[in-house]
Tab-separated table of C-alpha atoms and ligand atoms in Angstrom:
chain	number	residue	atom	x	y	z
R	1	MET	CA	-17.960	1.694	51.449
R	2	ALA	CA	-17.109	-1.989	51.152
R	3	ASN	CA	-20.563	-2.943	49.577
R	4	GLU	CA	-20.032	-0.313	46.863
R	5	GLN	CA	-17.069	-2.282	45.433
R	6	PRO	CA	-17.744	-4.421	42.379
R	7	ASP	CA	-17.537	-8.270	43.163
R	8	VAL	CA	-14.084	-9.081	42.507
R	9	THR	CA	-13.967	-12.110	40.147
R	10	PRO	CA	-10.758	-14.227	40.156
R	11	TRP	CA	-9.887	-13.166	36.652
R	12	GLU	CA	-10.225	-9.461	37.656
R	13	ALA	CA	-7.514	-9.805	40.267
R	14	GLU	CA	-4.635	-9.565	37.910
R	15	ALA	CA	-5.505	-7.578	34.694
R	16	PHE	CA	-2.872	-6.551	31.989
R	17	VAL	CA	-3.513	-2.974	32.746
R	18	ASP	CA	-3.863	-1.466	36.210
R	19	TYR	CA	-7.105	0.226	35.733
R	20	ASN	CA	-7.267	1.555	39.325
R	21	ARG	CA	-4.127	3.439	38.673
R	22	LEU	CA	-5.614	4.914	35.490
R	23	ILE	CA	-8.678	6.023	37.389
R	24	GLU	CA	-6.384	7.823	39.846
R	25	ILE	CA	-4.327	9.437	37.146
R	26	PHE	CA	-7.138	10.737	35.362
R	27	GLY	CA	-9.147	11.601	38.496
R	28	ALA	CA	-12.171	9.667	37.315
R	29	LYS	CA	-14.567	7.606	39.516
R	30	PRO	CA	-14.746	3.978	39.641
R	31	LEU	CA	-18.005	2.498	38.446
R	32	THR	CA	-19.613	1.033	41.610
R	33	GLU	CA	-22.555	-1.233	42.239
R	34	ARG	CA	-24.537	2.088	42.773
R	35	GLU	CA	-24.134	3.272	39.224
R	36	ALA	CA	-24.564	-0.251	37.792
R	37	ARG	CA	-27.831	-0.706	39.740
R	38	LEU	CA	-29.086	2.778	38.683
R	39	LEU	CA	-28.347	2.033	34.999
R	40	GLU	CA	-30.155	-1.321	35.449
R	41	GLU	CA	-33.105	0.510	37.021
R	42	VAL	CA	-33.392	2.853	34.150
R	43	VAL	CA	-32.976	0.633	31.199
R	44	GLY	CA	-34.427	-2.680	32.826
R	45	GLU	CA	-31.548	-4.860	32.258
R	46	GLN	CA	-27.780	-5.260	32.926
R	47	HIS	CA	-25.169	-5.608	30.128
R	48	PHE	CA	-22.416	-8.035	30.974
R	49	MET	CA	-19.885	-5.514	30.150
R	50	ILE	CA	-21.087	-3.379	33.101
R	51	ARG	CA	-21.413	-6.393	35.380
R	52	ARG	CA	-17.894	-7.365	34.636
R	53	ARG	CA	-16.664	-3.827	34.771
R	54	VAL	CA	-15.475	-3.891	31.036
R	55	PHE	CA	-16.770	-0.398	31.475
R	56	TYR	CA	-15.252	0.351	34.901
R	57	SER	CA	-15.032	4.116	35.444
R	58	HIS	CA	-17.078	7.228	34.857
R	59	ARG	CA	-17.752	10.808	35.420
R	60	ASP	CA	-21.375	11.957	36.306
R	61	LEU	CA	-22.941	8.796	34.870
R	62	ASP	CA	-25.448	9.049	37.812
R	63	ALA	CA	-26.237	12.648	37.163
R	64	PHE	CA	-26.872	11.832	33.433
R	65	LEU	CA	-29.168	8.852	34.316
R	66	GLU	CA	-31.063	11.004	36.797
R	67	ALA	CA	-31.686	13.775	34.124
R	68	TYR	CA	-32.801	10.914	31.729
R	69	ARG	CA	-35.277	9.727	34.357
R	70	ARG	CA	-36.536	13.186	34.780
R	71	GLY	CA	-37.357	13.345	31.197
R	72	GLU	CA	-34.687	15.940	30.236
R	73	ARG	CA	-33.002	15.906	26.791
R	74	THR	CA	-30.174	13.444	26.562
R	75	ALA	CA	-27.857	12.105	23.821
R	76	LEU	CA	-24.897	9.789	23.280
R	77	TYR	CA	-21.672	10.886	21.680
R	78	THR	CA	-18.541	8.958	20.716
R	79	GLY	CA	-15.919	9.096	18.045
R	80	ARG	CA	-13.349	7.441	15.924
R	81	GLY	CA	-10.001	8.563	14.555
R	82	PRO	CA	-9.601	6.969	11.283
R	83	SER	CA	-5.965	6.084	11.232
R	84	GLY	CA	-6.447	2.451	9.883
R	85	HIS	CA	-8.843	-0.391	9.343
R	86	THR	CA	-11.229	-1.235	12.308
R	87	HIS	CA	-10.255	-4.098	14.600
R	88	LEU	CA	-12.122	-5.845	17.348
R	89	GLY	CA	-10.803	-3.388	19.955
R	90	HIS	CA	-12.641	-0.637	18.261
R	91	ILE	CA	-15.839	-2.767	17.895
R	92	LEU	CA	-16.018	-3.519	21.571
R	93	PRO	CA	-17.031	-0.126	22.860
R	94	TRP	CA	-19.389	0.307	19.899
R	95	VAL	CA	-21.305	-2.801	20.724
R	96	PHE	CA	-21.907	-1.443	24.153
R	97	THR	CA	-22.809	2.007	22.853
R	98	LYS	CA	-25.222	0.432	20.548
R	99	TRP	CA	-26.808	-1.321	23.548
R	100	LEU	CA	-27.119	2.113	25.236
R	101	GLN	CA	-28.667	3.631	22.233
R	102	GLU	CA	-31.285	0.907	22.027
R	103	LYS	CA	-32.005	0.671	25.785
R	104	LEU	CA	-32.199	4.460	26.193
R	105	GLY	CA	-33.888	5.189	22.875
R	106	ILE	CA	-31.797	8.305	22.394
R	107	ASP	CA	-29.575	9.676	19.525
R	108	LEU	CA	-25.947	9.001	19.065
R	109	PHE	CA	-23.647	11.635	17.642
R	110	PHE	CA	-20.608	10.055	16.127
R	111	GLN	CA	-17.534	12.049	15.288
R	112	ILE	CA	-14.844	10.833	12.602
R	113	THR	CA	-11.799	12.856	12.974
R	114	ASP	CA	-10.079	12.511	9.692
R	115	ASP	CA	-8.360	15.923	10.298
R	116	GLU	CA	-7.087	14.837	13.674
R	117	LYS	CA	-5.328	11.720	12.222
R	118	PHE	CA	-4.090	13.679	9.288
R	119	TRP	CA	-2.460	16.058	11.578
R	120	HIS	CA	-1.202	13.438	13.967
R	121	GLU	CA	0.084	10.630	11.714
R	122	GLU	CA	3.255	11.171	9.657
R	123	GLY	CA	2.839	10.183	6.056
R	124	TYR	CA	-0.883	10.446	5.773
R	125	ARG	CA	-2.669	12.853	3.220
R	126	LEU	CA	-5.964	14.174	4.173
R	127	GLU	CA	-7.596	12.230	1.350
R	128	ASP	CA	-6.087	9.028	2.978
R	129	THR	CA	-7.558	9.601	6.371
R	130	ASN	CA	-10.897	10.719	4.765
R	131	ARG	CA	-11.072	7.572	2.706
R	132	MET	CA	-10.334	5.529	5.891
R	133	ALA	CA	-13.196	7.418	7.524
R	134	TYR	CA	-15.710	5.992	4.987
R	135	GLU	CA	-14.247	2.510	5.436
R	136	ASN	CA	-14.585	2.879	9.238
R	137	ILE	CA	-18.233	4.033	8.895
R	138	LEU	CA	-19.100	0.723	7.216
R	139	ASP	CA	-17.938	-1.035	10.453
R	140	ILE	CA	-19.919	1.397	12.617
R	141	ILE	CA	-23.078	0.700	10.511
R	142	ALA	CA	-22.415	-3.054	10.504
R	143	VAL	CA	-22.385	-2.983	14.409
R	144	GLY	CA	-26.127	-2.198	14.068
R	145	PHE	CA	-26.594	1.370	15.009
R	146	LYS	CA	-30.023	2.731	14.024
R	147	PRO	CA	-29.760	5.023	11.034
R	148	GLU	CA	-32.546	7.311	12.287
R	149	LYS	CA	-30.922	7.767	15.553
R	150	THR	CA	-27.086	7.806	14.585
R	151	HIS	CA	-25.660	11.001	13.249
R	152	ILE	CA	-22.228	10.951	11.914
R	153	VAL	CA	-20.006	14.152	11.503
R	154	ILE	CA	-16.979	13.857	9.430
R	155	ASP	CA	-14.785	16.760	10.411
R	156	SER	CA	-13.210	17.603	7.033
R	157	GLU	CA	-16.722	17.745	5.398
R	158	ASP	CA	-19.075	18.682	8.124
R	159	ILE	CA	-17.186	21.543	9.908
R	160	ARG	CA	-20.059	23.909	9.580
R	161	TYR	CA	-21.945	21.956	12.145
R	162	LEU	CA	-19.059	22.520	14.584
R	163	TYR	CA	-17.386	25.787	13.723
R	164	PRO	CA	-19.718	28.244	15.519
R	165	ILE	CA	-19.521	26.208	18.682
R	166	ALA	CA	-15.792	25.615	18.246
R	167	ALA	CA	-15.240	29.415	17.914
R	168	ARG	CA	-16.811	29.900	21.294
R	169	VAL	CA	-14.973	26.935	22.836
R	170	ALA	CA	-11.642	28.110	21.441
R	171	LYS	CA	-12.046	31.581	23.048
R	172	LYS	CA	-12.349	29.888	26.562
R	173	ILE	CA	-9.182	27.732	26.167
R	174	THR	CA	-5.842	29.258	26.683
R	175	PHE	CA	-2.611	27.754	25.172
R	176	SER	CA	-1.205	27.068	28.564
R	177	VAL	CA	-4.238	24.941	29.510
R	178	GLN	CA	-4.121	23.173	26.236
R	179	ARG	CA	-0.427	22.448	26.559
R	180	ALA	CA	-0.808	21.144	30.120
R	181	ALA	CA	-3.596	18.936	29.129
R	182	PHE	CA	-2.179	17.345	25.979
R	183	GLY	CA	1.563	17.886	26.397
R	184	PHE	CA	1.938	19.858	23.194
R	185	THR	CA	5.471	21.290	22.631
R	186	ASP	CA	6.834	24.003	20.254
R	187	SER	CA	7.144	21.655	17.482
R	188	THR	CA	3.494	20.414	17.645
R	189	ASN	CA	1.707	21.414	14.521
R	190	VAL	CA	-1.039	24.051	15.019
R	191	GLY	CA	-3.556	21.739	13.590
R	192	MET	CA	-3.106	19.506	16.621
R	193	ILE	CA	-3.166	22.517	18.830
R	194	PHE	CA	-6.660	23.522	17.477
R	195	TYR	CA	-8.019	19.966	17.132
R	196	PRO	CA	-9.278	19.660	20.837
R	197	THR	CA	-11.676	22.574	20.268
R	198	LEU	CA	-13.408	20.411	17.753
R	199	GLN	CA	-13.760	17.315	19.818
R	200	ILE	CA	-15.016	19.431	22.724
R	201	ALA	CA	-17.401	21.309	20.437
R	202	MET	CA	-19.000	18.084	19.360
R	203	ALA	CA	-19.995	17.432	22.947
R	204	PHE	CA	-22.231	20.462	22.727
R	205	LEU	CA	-23.567	19.922	19.211
R	206	PRO	CA	-26.642	18.032	20.451
R	207	SER	CA	-27.752	20.971	22.460
R	208	GLU	CA	-27.408	23.219	19.339
R	209	ILE	CA	-29.219	20.679	17.069
R	210	TYR	CA	-32.168	20.170	19.538
R	211	GLY	CA	-32.217	23.858	20.634
R	212	GLU	CA	-32.222	23.045	24.374
R	213	PRO	CA	-29.527	22.152	26.965
R	214	THR	CA	-28.775	18.440	26.347
R	215	TRP	CA	-27.091	15.975	28.708
R	216	VAL	CA	-24.544	14.010	26.871
R	217	LEU	CA	-22.951	10.716	27.845
R	218	ILE	CA	-19.602	9.772	26.176
R	219	PRO	CA	-18.602	6.108	25.993
R	220	ALA	CA	-14.879	6.256	25.120
R	221	GLY	CA	-11.307	5.092	26.381
R	222	ILE	CA	-10.066	6.834	29.455
R	223	ASP	CA	-7.278	8.250	27.268
R	224	GLN	CA	-9.840	10.723	25.819
R	225	ASP	CA	-10.373	12.179	29.305
R	226	PRO	CA	-8.334	15.308	28.857
R	227	TYR	CA	-10.783	16.627	26.385
R	228	TRP	CA	-13.670	16.061	28.662
R	229	ARG	CA	-12.019	17.788	31.569
R	230	ILE	CA	-11.687	20.990	29.604
R	231	ALA	CA	-15.290	20.465	28.173
R	232	ARG	CA	-16.686	20.139	31.677
R	233	ASP	CA	-14.821	23.185	32.964
R	234	ILE	CA	-16.081	25.512	30.199
R	235	ALA	CA	-19.569	24.007	29.634
R	236	PRO	CA	-21.458	26.045	32.174
R	237	SER	CA	-20.162	29.263	30.888
R	238	LEU	CA	-21.573	28.417	27.471
R	239	GLY	CA	-24.880	27.399	28.729
R	240	TYR	CA	-24.350	23.570	28.266
R	241	PRO	CA	-24.628	20.669	30.805
R	242	LYS	CA	-21.183	19.117	31.651
R	243	PRO	CA	-20.837	16.091	29.594
R	244	ALA	CA	-20.620	12.649	31.314
R	245	GLN	CA	-18.342	9.795	30.534
R	246	ILE	CA	-18.112	6.062	30.866
R	247	HIS	CA	-14.752	4.549	30.271
R	248	GLY	CA	-14.162	1.124	28.700
R	249	LYS	CA	-11.148	-1.247	29.025
R	250	LEU	CA	-9.118	-2.197	25.988
R	251	LEU	CA	-9.057	-5.381	24.193
R	252	PRO	CA	-5.536	-6.971	24.525
R	253	GLY	CA	-3.768	-7.940	21.358
R	254	LEU	CA	-2.981	-11.517	20.679
R	255	GLY	CA	0.831	-11.038	21.856
R	256	PRO	CA	2.125	-11.264	25.410
R	257	GLU	CA	1.282	-7.576	26.085
R	258	GLY	CA	-0.221	-4.483	24.956
R	259	LYS	CA	-3.730	-3.499	23.609
R	260	MET	CA	-4.862	-4.675	20.153
R	261	SER	CA	-3.211	-2.140	17.885
R	262	SER	CA	-2.996	-1.618	14.171
R	263	SER	CA	0.693	-1.069	14.547
R	264	LYS	CA	1.024	-4.785	15.254
R	265	PRO	CA	-1.144	-6.470	12.499
R	266	GLU	CA	-0.344	-9.932	13.332
R	267	THR	CA	-1.743	-9.678	16.804
R	268	ALA	CA	-4.803	-7.666	15.651
R	269	LEU	CA	-8.057	-9.181	14.493
R	270	TYR	CA	-9.465	-6.862	11.817
R	271	THR	CA	-13.200	-6.730	10.735
R	272	THR	CA	-11.860	-7.164	7.210
R	273	ASP	CA	-9.769	-10.251	7.968
R	274	PRO	CA	-11.044	-13.289	6.041
R	275	PRO	CA	-12.389	-15.645	8.854
R	276	GLU	CA	-9.766	-18.223	7.953
R	277	VAL	CA	-6.903	-15.643	8.552
R	278	ALA	CA	-8.509	-14.562	11.918
R	279	LYS	CA	-8.551	-18.258	12.893
R	280	LYS	CA	-4.860	-18.663	12.200
R	281	LYS	CA	-3.911	-15.545	14.030
R	282	ILE	CA	-5.787	-16.930	17.230
R	283	MET	CA	-4.226	-20.344	16.810
R	284	ARG	CA	-0.729	-18.669	16.726
R	285	ALA	CA	-1.650	-16.292	19.684
R	286	PHE	CA	0.374	-16.094	22.894
R	287	THR	CA	-1.364	-17.689	25.899
R	288	GLY	CA	-1.027	-18.040	29.618
R	289	GLY	CA	-0.348	-21.680	29.145
R	290	GLN	CA	2.532	-23.971	29.929
R	291	PRO	CA	5.133	-24.850	27.333
R	292	THR	CA	3.815	-28.383	26.944
R	293	ALA	CA	0.403	-30.227	27.291
R	294	GLU	CA	1.884	-32.480	30.088
R	295	LEU	CA	2.970	-29.562	32.082
R	296	GLN	CA	-0.359	-27.708	31.547
R	297	ARG	CA	-2.210	-30.805	32.842
R	298	LYS	CA	0.023	-30.850	35.918
R	299	LEU	CA	0.286	-27.089	36.678
R	300	GLY	CA	-2.563	-25.442	35.070
R	301	GLY	CA	-2.619	-22.315	32.924
R	302	ASN	CA	-2.778	-18.724	33.789
R	303	PRO	CA	-5.881	-17.151	32.596
R	304	ASP	CA	-5.078	-13.755	34.334
R	305	ARG	CA	-2.325	-13.119	31.860
R	306	CYS	CA	-3.901	-14.720	28.775
R	307	PRO	CA	-5.116	-12.575	25.831
R	308	ILE	CA	-7.256	-15.575	24.779
R	309	PHE	CA	-9.147	-15.648	28.024
R	310	LYS	CA	-9.437	-11.899	28.021
R	311	LEU	CA	-11.184	-11.962	24.611
R	312	TYR	CA	-13.807	-14.339	26.051
R	313	GLU	CA	-14.137	-12.267	29.117
R	314	LEU	CA	-14.354	-8.910	27.535
R	315	MET	CA	-16.474	-9.874	24.372
R	316	PHE	CA	-17.048	-13.411	23.512
R	317	GLU	CA	-18.463	-15.232	26.477
R	318	PRO	CA	-21.497	-13.282	27.803
R	319	ASP	CA	-22.495	-16.117	30.162
R	320	ASP	CA	-20.904	-15.567	33.511
R	321	LYS	CA	-21.221	-19.243	34.618
R	322	LYS	CA	-19.557	-20.591	31.500
R	323	LEU	CA	-16.765	-17.996	31.728
R	324	GLU	CA	-16.168	-19.023	35.297
R	325	GLU	CA	-16.002	-22.555	34.298
R	326	ARG	CA	-13.583	-21.844	31.572
R	327	TYR	CA	-11.391	-19.969	34.100
R	328	TRP	CA	-11.157	-22.934	36.599
R	329	ALA	CA	-10.846	-25.546	33.882
R	330	CYS	CA	-7.681	-23.653	32.645
R	331	LYS	CA	-6.298	-23.005	36.075
R	332	THR	CA	-6.683	-26.668	37.067
R	333	GLY	CA	-5.131	-28.041	33.844
R	334	LYS	CA	-8.298	-29.603	32.482
R	335	LEU	CA	-8.596	-27.293	29.501
R	336	LEU	CA	-5.589	-27.084	27.129
R	337	CYS	CA	-4.792	-23.982	25.077
R	338	GLY	CA	-5.400	-25.691	21.816
R	339	GLU	CA	-8.909	-26.340	22.509
R	340	CYS	CA	-9.558	-23.104	24.138
R	341	LYS	CA	-8.112	-21.261	21.093
R	342	ARG	CA	-10.092	-23.406	18.587
R	343	GLU	CA	-13.432	-22.543	20.420
R	344	LEU	CA	-12.566	-18.910	20.362
R	345	ALA	CA	-11.497	-19.008	16.706
R	346	GLU	CA	-14.952	-20.537	15.870
R	347	ARG	CA	-16.725	-17.754	17.639
R	348	VAL	CA	-14.618	-15.112	16.135
R	349	ALA	CA	-14.951	-16.422	12.680
R	350	LYS	CA	-18.763	-16.617	13.057
R	351	PHE	CA	-18.743	-13.130	14.305
R	352	LEU	CA	-16.582	-11.832	11.400
R	353	GLU	CA	-18.733	-13.645	8.845
R	354	GLU	CA	-22.003	-11.965	10.009
R	355	HIS	CA	-20.229	-8.562	10.519
R	356	GLN	CA	-18.754	-8.801	6.926
R	357	LYS	CA	-22.245	-9.520	5.329
R	358	ARG	CA	-23.681	-6.470	7.177
R	359	ARG	CA	-20.673	-4.475	6.292
R	360	GLU	CA	-21.324	-5.313	2.532
R	361	LYS	CA	-24.940	-4.084	2.927
R	362	ALA	CA	-23.698	-0.954	4.767
R	363	LYS	CA	-22.366	0.335	1.628
R	364	ASP	CA	-25.833	1.454	0.361
R	365	MET	CA	-26.679	2.970	3.990
R	366	VAL	CA	-24.055	5.538	4.435
R	367	ASP	CA	-26.070	8.548	3.291
R	368	LYS	CA	-28.785	7.653	6.024
R	369	PHE	CA	-26.086	8.067	8.802
R	370	LEU	CA	-24.529	11.427	7.689
R	371	ILE	CA	-25.706	14.322	9.652
R	372	ARG	CA	-25.533	16.515	6.731
R	373	ASN	CA	-28.544	14.643	5.204
R	374	LYS	CA	-30.683	14.919	8.291
R	375	PHE	CA	-30.151	18.296	10.135
R	376	ASP	CA	-29.409	21.784	9.124
R	377	PRO	CA	-26.194	23.017	10.651
R	378	PRO	CA	-27.025	25.086	13.668
R	379	PRO	CA	-27.191	28.847	13.239
R	380	VAL	CA	-24.346	31.135	14.340
R	381	GLU	CA	-26.417	32.468	17.155
R	382	SER	CA	-26.575	29.910	19.941
R	383	ARG	CA	-29.821	28.230	20.521
R	384	VAL	CA	-29.043	27.640	24.230
R	385	LYS	CA	-29.267	30.681	26.252
R	386	LYS	CA	-26.832	30.972	29.040
R	387	ARG	CA	-28.692	30.199	32.251
U	1	LIG	N1	-9.767	11.454	19.389
U	1	LIG	C1	-10.399	10.244	19.100
U	1	LIG	C2	-9.467	9.103	18.605
U	1	LIG	O1	-8.303	9.387	18.287
U	1	LIG	C3	-11.613	10.349	18.197
U	1	LIG	C4	-12.946	10.894	18.920
U	1	LIG	C5	-13.488	12.114	18.626
U	1	LIG	C6	-13.603	10.455	20.013
U	1	LIG	N2	-14.487	12.315	19.488
U	1	LIG	C7	-14.583	11.348	20.276
U	1	LIG	C8	-13.404	9.202	20.794
U	1	LIG	C9	-15.551	10.977	21.319
U	1	LIG	C10	-14.320	8.969	21.841
U	1	LIG	C11	-15.290	9.952	22.087
U	1	LIG	O2	-9.715	8.099	18.420
């Protein structure tokens, strides 16, 4: 058992979030050396986000990879609830998903849930979340997904791709199961109550598009797990393989705690922030440093509680050796926060400049990504015969 544990690096010892606790709560499995090695065998290289367990937990990742290796049909699926502008916390899992798409050479089905966010968020009109869907799509394209292999479904516009599947899914889910999984109450609007059916149906769309049972891997936050638990329960009875998951960590915000979140704009780095603005936000960020430079030199900083260090670790320093050097330079008081922030600010600004150029170009490419321009909606009669 011991050799199955990930190498515990010092900065992993004390994270902001107790990810082991999350794995327990959701009943998922930790991603061990075994899955990491299997993935490396299958795609021929390892991503630092796997090595560092930025993606740290899974369900059936091994079964998915074995099916891929046997030459069976596979696809990727992820999604975005367009409740606001894209920030770097959203980009993080997409960067990894793009890598998977490239290395596995398979299609990605991308759901944009403008209906969900309309139902969920007070004060949004459907046209607001729909407009945001198109804004977010520019960021998805800018990350570099392949147009010929990336198929976007916008719920409010592409429902015919999902509805026959959703109708079958809905019949398998009782209200009591739904309520227990999502904590719905008597005052939840019925849009929210129906919505899970659509997110689950999307996991089965690849099977209907290809006309054969398709193994689907879903990179997502662990908070989406309740959908997949239900999806996995009902999949066999509808003739679909159970969808597999791989769960990613959340990027922290630039404040003392909490994930990067649109509800705290001063601590979030948006893809549309002018690089100069992003730099200022970083220079003003909370750190694990001491109150004065003198104390920092004497006592050292605390990278384990520092959002700046986490940004390096999760996204902006792929080189393990350099990351480790930074960690110890901070801990021993050699590296002061100002310098550490300045270097990060430069990297983030460069990333944003390039992303924003690609985002501009993306405006002419949207049509190439929309599923409606590429596949006919699947027929009402399921193409996947129950086995
Ligand atoms: N419910 C997700 C959100 O609020 C959006 C979503 C739909 C999704 N399908 C998904 C996320 C698949 C991850 C994987 O953001």
